[in-house]
Amino acid sequence: MNRTLSNKQLTDDLVRPVFNTSVWFYAVVFAAGTVVACGAVAWGYQLWYGIGLSGKRWPTFWALYLTNFVFWIGISHAGTLISAILRLVNAGWRRPVTRCAEVITVFALMIGAMFPIIHLGRPWLAFWLFPYPSAREIWPNFRSPLAWDFFAINTYLTGSLLFLFLPMIPDFALIRDRATGWRRTFYGTLSFGWRGTTKQWNRLESAMQIMAVAILPVAVSVHTIVSFDFSMANVPMWHSTIFGPYFVAGAIFSGIAGLIIAMAALRKALHLEHYLLPLHFENLGKLLLLMAILWGYFVFNERLTVWYGNEPHEMAVFWATQRGAYAPLYWTMVICNFVLPLAILMNPYTRGIIGCVVASTGVVIGMWLERFLIIVPSLTHKQLPYSWGTYQPTPVELLIMAATFAAMILLYTLFAKFVPIIAIWEMKAGLPSRMDQSVLDEERLQSTRLGSEPLPDAIGQGGAQR
Amino acid sequence: MKSIYGLYTDPHVAQRAVDNLRAAGVTDAAITVISSEPFDHFEFGHRDAKTAMPWIAAAAGLVGLVLTYYLLGASQRSWPLVTSGMPIVPNWTNLIIIFEMTMLSAILATVVTLLVTAGIPSRRGKMYDPEVSDGYILVGVENPSDASKLEPALAIEGARVKTTA
Amino acid sequence: MAHRWGMAVDLDKCTGCEACVTACHAENNIPTVSAEQAARGRAMHWIRVERYFEGDFPDVRVKFRPVLCQQCDNAPCEAVCPTYASHHNEDGLNAQVYNRCIGTRYCANACPYNVRFFNFFNPEWPKPLHLQLNPDVSIREVGVMEKCTFCVQRIKAAKTTAKAENRALVDGALQPACAQSCPTTAIVFGDLNDPNSRVARLARSPRGWKLLEDLGAEPKITYLHKQPWYESDAQ
């Protein structure tokens, strides 16, 4: 934290975007909004004419929409790692990063959860997945991984929404106190009459602690259950026991990459250079490196087992990805997910903000390709060679996919406008003036070792500056 | 609503004010400390930390578990259809849904407990000062029996003391 | 006693004429798609004749077999359907309930035989082909999965008639469209629970084998072939 950081300056900096709007905000919202609108039109077109407007065919019944579904649910694991795990291990550096991460989770989940509806043949009947007592006494088939998906994603979405919203209440109260006019009413309602008594703070922190503990197994279960969509079917190279941990690791991997990109964009757009420090990117970059190595480990495990086993059905898929039609995509994925991150992130000199963003962009592309390469090569090379096929995406699918990326940008920009993207009370609680001497010593030791900006010198200095 | 409170910038001074109030005979329950951030490292910050919230969450999770188990079984038996040779009530696959509903119950119970015990959404009329959002710590008493006795307890190190009628 | 409908396909008799394919289309109101859509893989042939060419000219050998829904006893397509549209019925058939299908297409992915087909668009029958539609079979709308049902409408009609006349079903009287139209009687249909039916006897034949048997789906169609299908199995 900056040596001149004071309580007041912190509040002013972080609340400024809520009160001041730059022209860039309108530009981004307009641009992203246009793409989203185009995507909505494309989807309407598809609803009217039939899912045949997508590139799906016999035997590739799942393709781009499912790829995007798994991809976005994967991105949503950013928040859980940062908020929940780092909160539970009391890592102080998480404070400015928490809300950025949790917002990604919520919006990525919402976008990801759209795709099972978009890919349905009859989406107007999607409500049959909801367990309601119907007149015919028929319920969803709870044995189906898609029914598990429904429960898992809704549980995770509910949990994440609450996990995001509850700590926003004190910040809404803060804005309410500074605002006038419509903002006062708006934030006043959202703040639920929060005052900030010690009892309220204690209850909020207890709730956050419990939810952090609860949401971790839910997050692990969500992506495991998404992986079950594949591993429960006897399709070559889908029916693998590694899919559960493989998908969870991949999700956390792509989530951290998404978070780094979002943070870099916020830092630039909202002038948060004193809050989102090189230290944060350094730490996240190290985590990204770790996940890249872990990803490589899982892929090696899976592929060696298949190659060694030499089972004809599986080897057909194996060779299709290594040397066949999907080889260019496969090797691009390996470079983006493994070679590039390791090259950039292993070296402390290249592990700065730009390096991390470059590596993260590669990872996002690579992880999207990985999802695609899990789904399509296997479906196009099933057990009976007569049923082998191909796949080509259509403009409708690509437009809807582009619209979801635009939707993420749009939602994120709108959020950063209406809510302080860095939790003000969490930052204040982490200021040196508010903390124990022992915690301060530890942080100072850490920051000087890494060569980033040193902390303020004395306790009590922050509070006295008004 | 009558109240008297002091505004402090330094949490150490706020702690002294709380201790002064206690010395002046105010009970702990009557002392209200309001701030724009939690002060876990100070005694006044964690005096109401004890809560049954984890137990409530665990109990709710248990209730969710049992309810889901029975609901799944009942719904699967209501129209027994054989799929892939699996049993009509397959416990292994039901376990996945039971897990999710257990966690959801725990999470929802935590949130409800939070809203109830923190008293939010709350009606107006409670002691508050918007200067808290500027970083001041408010230490005060609602409906004091003798406001004049408490003023010297709160007016330390030049802090402002306010009263409301 | 409950029925257990099964089939035997004699590959030694099959000529690959595809009369079964045409008959199936006619009986079950299967939509035809345009040439462009067929090239994009949207054609729906509940029964198809798979052709495999081996060797180089002039030593080219062609192997073919009709592949249709195997009505597996341990069908991988059933458990994965979230709405019970695909489930096992009392006659041992894999039932596909069109009204309950919301089109997730998971069943099609899970089927190792790729015998499930999807309505990517609303089917159209340019006039006067609409007059040829079979009134006993419902038309499926866009977004619904369909597959061979062993002509369940004929099974149901035969069972109803037999019950009304208070008699048992006669082996060979009830035939799906493909068996009925096969010129060489390569396709035999019947009740596997009746040990004296033709299909039960053929299922016990030493020439019999099951498609992708080692996957454990327990298909109910027995293929009969004197020569081993794979060269490596030849003695």
Coordinates of N, CA and C in Angstrom, one line a residue, chain A residues 184-277:
Chain A
R184 N -29.0 8.9 -3.5 CA -29.2 8.7 -2.0 C -30.3 7.7 -1.8
T185 N -31.4 7.8 -2.6 CA -32.5 6.9 -2.5 C -32.1 5.5 -2.9
F186 N -31.4 5.4 -4.1 CA -31.0 4.2 -4.7 C -30.1 3.4 -3.7
Y187 N -29.0 4.0 -3.3 CA -28.1 3.3 -2.4 C -28.6 3.2 -1.0
G188 N -29.5 4.1 -0.7 CA -30.1 3.9 0.7 C -30.9 2.7 0.7
T189 N -31.7 2.4 -0.3 CA -32.5 1.2 -0.4 C -31.5 -0.1 -0.4
L190 N -30.5 0.0 -1.2 CA -29.6 -1.1 -1.3 C -28.8 -1.4 0.0
S191 N -28.6 -0.4 0.8 CA -27.8 -0.6 2.0 C -28.6 -1.2 3.1
F192 N -29.9 -1.3 3.0 CA -30.7 -2.0 4.0 C -30.7 -1.4 5.3
G193 N -30.4 -0.1 5.4 CA -30.4 0.6 6.7 C -29.1 0.2 7.5
W194 N -28.1 -0.2 6.9 CA -26.8 -0.6 7.5 C -26.2 0.6 8.3
R195 N -25.8 0.3 9.5 CA -25.2 1.4 10.3 C -23.7 1.2 10.5
G196 N -23.4 -0.1 10.8 CA -22.0 -0.4 11.1 C -21.7 -0.6 12.5
T197 N -22.7 -1.0 13.3 CA -22.4 -1.3 14.7 C -21.5 -2.5 14.8
T198 N -20.8 -2.6 15.9 CA -19.8 -3.7 16.0 C -20.6 -5.1 15.9
K199 N -21.8 -5.1 16.4 CA -22.6 -6.4 16.2 C -22.8 -6.7 14.8
Q200 N -23.2 -5.7 14.0 CA -23.4 -5.9 12.6 C -22.1 -6.4 11.9
W201 N -21.0 -5.7 12.2 CA -19.7 -6.1 11.6 C -19.3 -7.6 12.0
N202 N -19.5 -7.9 13.3 CA -19.2 -9.3 13.7 C -20.1 -10.3 13.0
R203 N -21.4 -10.0 12.8 CA -22.3 -10.9 12.2 C -21.9 -11.1 10.7
L204 N -21.6 -9.9 10.1 CA -21.2 -10.0 8.7 C -20.0 -10.8 8.5
E205 N -19.0 -10.6 9.3 CA -17.7 -11.4 9.2 C -17.9 -12.8 9.5
S206 N -18.8 -13.2 10.4 CA -19.1 -14.6 10.7 C -19.7 -15.2 9.5
A207 N -20.7 -14.5 8.9 CA -21.4 -15.0 7.7 C -20.5 -15.2 6.6
M208 N -19.6 -14.2 6.4 CA -18.6 -14.4 5.3 C -17.7 -15.6 5.5
Q209 N -17.3 -15.8 6.7 CA -16.4 -16.9 7.0 C -17.1 -18.2 6.7
I210 N -18.3 -18.3 7.2 CA -19.1 -19.6 7.0 C -19.3 -19.8 5.5
M211 N -19.7 -18.7 4.8 CA -19.9 -18.9 3.4 C -18.7 -19.2 2.6
A212 N -17.5 -18.7 3.0 CA -16.3 -19.0 2.4 C -16.0 -20.5 2.5
V213 N -16.3 -21.1 3.7 CA -16.1 -22.5 4.0 C -17.1 -23.3 3.1
A214 N -18.3 -22.8 3.1 CA -19.4 -23.6 2.3 C -19.2 -23.5 0.8
I215 N -18.7 -22.3 0.3 CA -18.7 -22.2 -1.1 C -17.6 -22.9 -1.8
L216 N -16.5 -23.2 -1.0 CA -15.4 -24.0 -1.6 C -15.8 -25.3 -2.1
P217 N -16.4 -26.2 -1.3 CA -16.8 -27.5 -1.8 C -17.8 -27.4 -2.9
V218 N -18.7 -26.4 -2.8 CA -19.7 -26.2 -3.9 C -19.0 -25.9 -5.2
A219 N -18.0 -25.0 -5.2 CA -17.2 -24.7 -6.4 C -16.6 -25.9 -7.0
V220 N -15.9 -26.7 -6.1 CA -15.3 -27.9 -6.6 C -16.3 -28.8 -7.2
S221 N -17.4 -29.0 -6.5 CA -18.5 -29.9 -7.0 C -19.1 -29.4 -8.3
V222 N -19.2 -28.1 -8.5 CA -19.8 -27.6 -9.7 C -19.0 -28.0 -11.0
H223 N -17.8 -27.7 -11.0 CA -17.0 -28.1 -12.2 C -16.8 -29.6 -12.3
T224 N -16.8 -30.3 -11.2 CA -16.8 -31.7 -11.3 C -18.0 -32.2 -11.9
I225 N -19.2 -31.7 -11.5 CA -20.4 -32.1 -12.1 C -20.5 -31.7 -13.6
V226 N -19.9 -30.6 -14.0 CA -19.9 -30.2 -15.4 C -19.0 -31.3 -16.1
S227 N -18.0 -31.7 -15.5 CA -17.1 -32.7 -16.1 C -17.9 -34.0 -16.3
F228 N -18.8 -34.3 -15.3 CA -19.6 -35.5 -15.4 C -20.5 -35.5 -16.6
D229 N -20.8 -34.4 -17.1 CA -21.6 -34.3 -18.4 C -20.9 -35.1 -19.5
F230 N -19.6 -35.2 -19.4 CA -18.8 -35.9 -20.4 C -18.4 -37.3 -19.9
S231 N -17.9 -37.4 -18.7 CA -17.3 -38.6 -18.2 C -18.3 -39.7 -18.0
M232 N -19.6 -39.3 -17.9 CA -20.6 -40.4 -17.6 C -21.1 -41.0 -18.9
A233 N -20.6 -40.5 -20.1 CA -21.0 -41.1 -21.3 C -19.8 -42.0 -21.8
N234 N -20.2 -43.1 -22.4 CA -19.1 -44.0 -22.9 C -18.6 -43.6 -24.2
V235 N -18.1 -42.4 -24.3 CA -17.5 -41.9 -25.6 C -16.0 -42.0 -25.4
P236 N -15.3 -42.4 -26.5 CA -13.8 -42.5 -26.4 C -13.2 -41.2 -25.9
M237 N -12.3 -41.3 -25.0 CA -11.6 -40.2 -24.3 C -12.5 -39.2 -23.5
W238 N -13.8 -39.6 -23.4 CA -14.7 -38.8 -22.4 C -14.8 -39.6 -21.1
H239 N -14.8 -40.9 -21.3 CA -15.1 -41.8 -20.2 C -13.9 -42.0 -19.4
S240 N -13.4 -40.9 -18.8 CA -12.1 -41.0 -18.1 C -12.3 -40.5 -16.7
T241 N -11.6 -41.2 -15.7 CA -11.8 -40.9 -14.3 C -11.1 -39.6 -14.0
I242 N -10.2 -39.1 -14.9 CA -9.4 -37.9 -14.5 C -10.3 -36.6 -14.7
F243 N -11.4 -36.8 -15.3 CA -12.1 -35.5 -15.7 C -12.5 -34.6 -14.6
G244 N -12.9 -35.2 -13.4 CA -13.3 -34.4 -12.3 C -12.2 -33.4 -11.9
P245 N -11.0 -33.9 -11.4 CA -10.0 -33.0 -11.0 C -9.4 -32.2 -12.1
Y246 N -9.4 -32.8 -13.3 CA -8.8 -32.1 -14.5 C -9.6 -30.8 -14.8
F247 N -11.0 -31.0 -14.7 CA -11.8 -29.8 -15.0 C -11.7 -28.8 -13.9
V248 N -11.7 -29.2 -12.7 CA -11.6 -28.2 -11.6 C -10.3 -27.4 -11.7
A249 N -9.2 -28.1 -11.9 CA -7.9 -27.5 -12.1 C -7.9 -26.5 -13.3
G250 N -8.5 -27.0 -14.4 CA -8.6 -26.1 -15.5 C -9.4 -24.9 -15.3
A251 N -10.5 -25.1 -14.5 CA -11.4 -24.0 -14.2 C -10.7 -22.9 -13.4
I252 N -10.0 -23.3 -12.3 CA -9.2 -22.4 -11.5 C -8.2 -21.7 -12.4
F253 N -7.5 -22.5 -13.2 CA -6.5 -21.9 -14.2 C -7.1 -20.8 -15.0
S254 N -8.2 -21.1 -15.7 CA -8.8 -20.1 -16.6 C -9.4 -18.9 -15.8
G255 N -9.9 -19.2 -14.6 CA -10.4 -18.2 -13.7 C -9.4 -17.2 -13.3
I256 N -8.2 -17.6 -12.9 CA -7.1 -16.7 -12.5 C -6.7 -15.9 -13.7
A257 N -6.6 -16.5 -14.9 CA -6.3 -15.7 -16.1 C -7.3 -14.6 -16.3
G258 N -8.6 -15.0 -16.2 CA -9.6 -14.0 -16.5 C -9.5 -12.9 -15.5
L259 N -9.2 -13.2 -14.2 CA -9.1 -12.2 -13.2 C -8.0 -11.2 -13.4
I260 N -6.8 -11.8 -13.8 CA -5.7 -10.9 -14.1 C -6.0 -9.9 -15.2
I261 N -6.7 -10.4 -16.3 CA -7.0 -9.5 -17.4 C -8.0 -8.4 -16.9
A262 N -9.0 -8.8 -16.1 CA -10.0 -7.9 -15.6 C -9.3 -6.8 -14.7
M263 N -8.4 -7.3 -13.8 CA -7.8 -6.4 -12.9 C -6.9 -5.4 -13.7
A264 N -6.2 -5.9 -14.7 CA -5.3 -5.0 -15.5 C -6.2 -3.9 -16.2
A265 N -7.3 -4.3 -16.7 CA -8.2 -3.4 -17.4 C -8.8 -2.3 -16.4
L266 N -9.2 -2.8 -15.2 CA -9.7 -1.9 -14.2 C -8.6 -0.9 -13.7
R267 N -7.4 -1.4 -13.5 CA -6.3 -0.6 -13.0 C -6.1 0.6 -14.0
K268 N -6.2 0.3 -15.3 CA -6.0 1.4 -16.3 C -7.2 2.3 -16.3
A269 N -8.4 1.7 -16.4 CA -9.6 2.5 -16.6 C -10.0 3.3 -15.5
L270 N -9.8 2.8 -14.2 CA -10.3 3.6 -13.1 C -9.1 4.2 -12.3
H271 N -8.0 4.2 -12.8 CA -6.8 4.8 -12.2 C -6.6 4.2 -10.8
L272 N -6.5 2.9 -10.7 CA -6.3 2.2 -9.4 C -4.9 1.8 -9.2
E273 N -3.9 2.6 -9.8 CA -2.5 2.2 -9.7 C -2.0 2.0 -8.3
H274 N -2.6 2.8 -7.3 CA -2.1 2.7 -5.9 C -2.8 1.5 -5.2
Y275 N -3.8 0.9 -5.8 CA -4.5 -0.2 -5.1 C -4.2 -1.5 -5.7
L276 N -4.3 -1.6 -7.0 CA -3.9 -2.9 -7.6 C -2.5 -2.8 -8.0
L277 N -1.6 -3.3 -7.0 CA -0.2 -3.1 -7.2 C 0.5 -4.2 -8.0

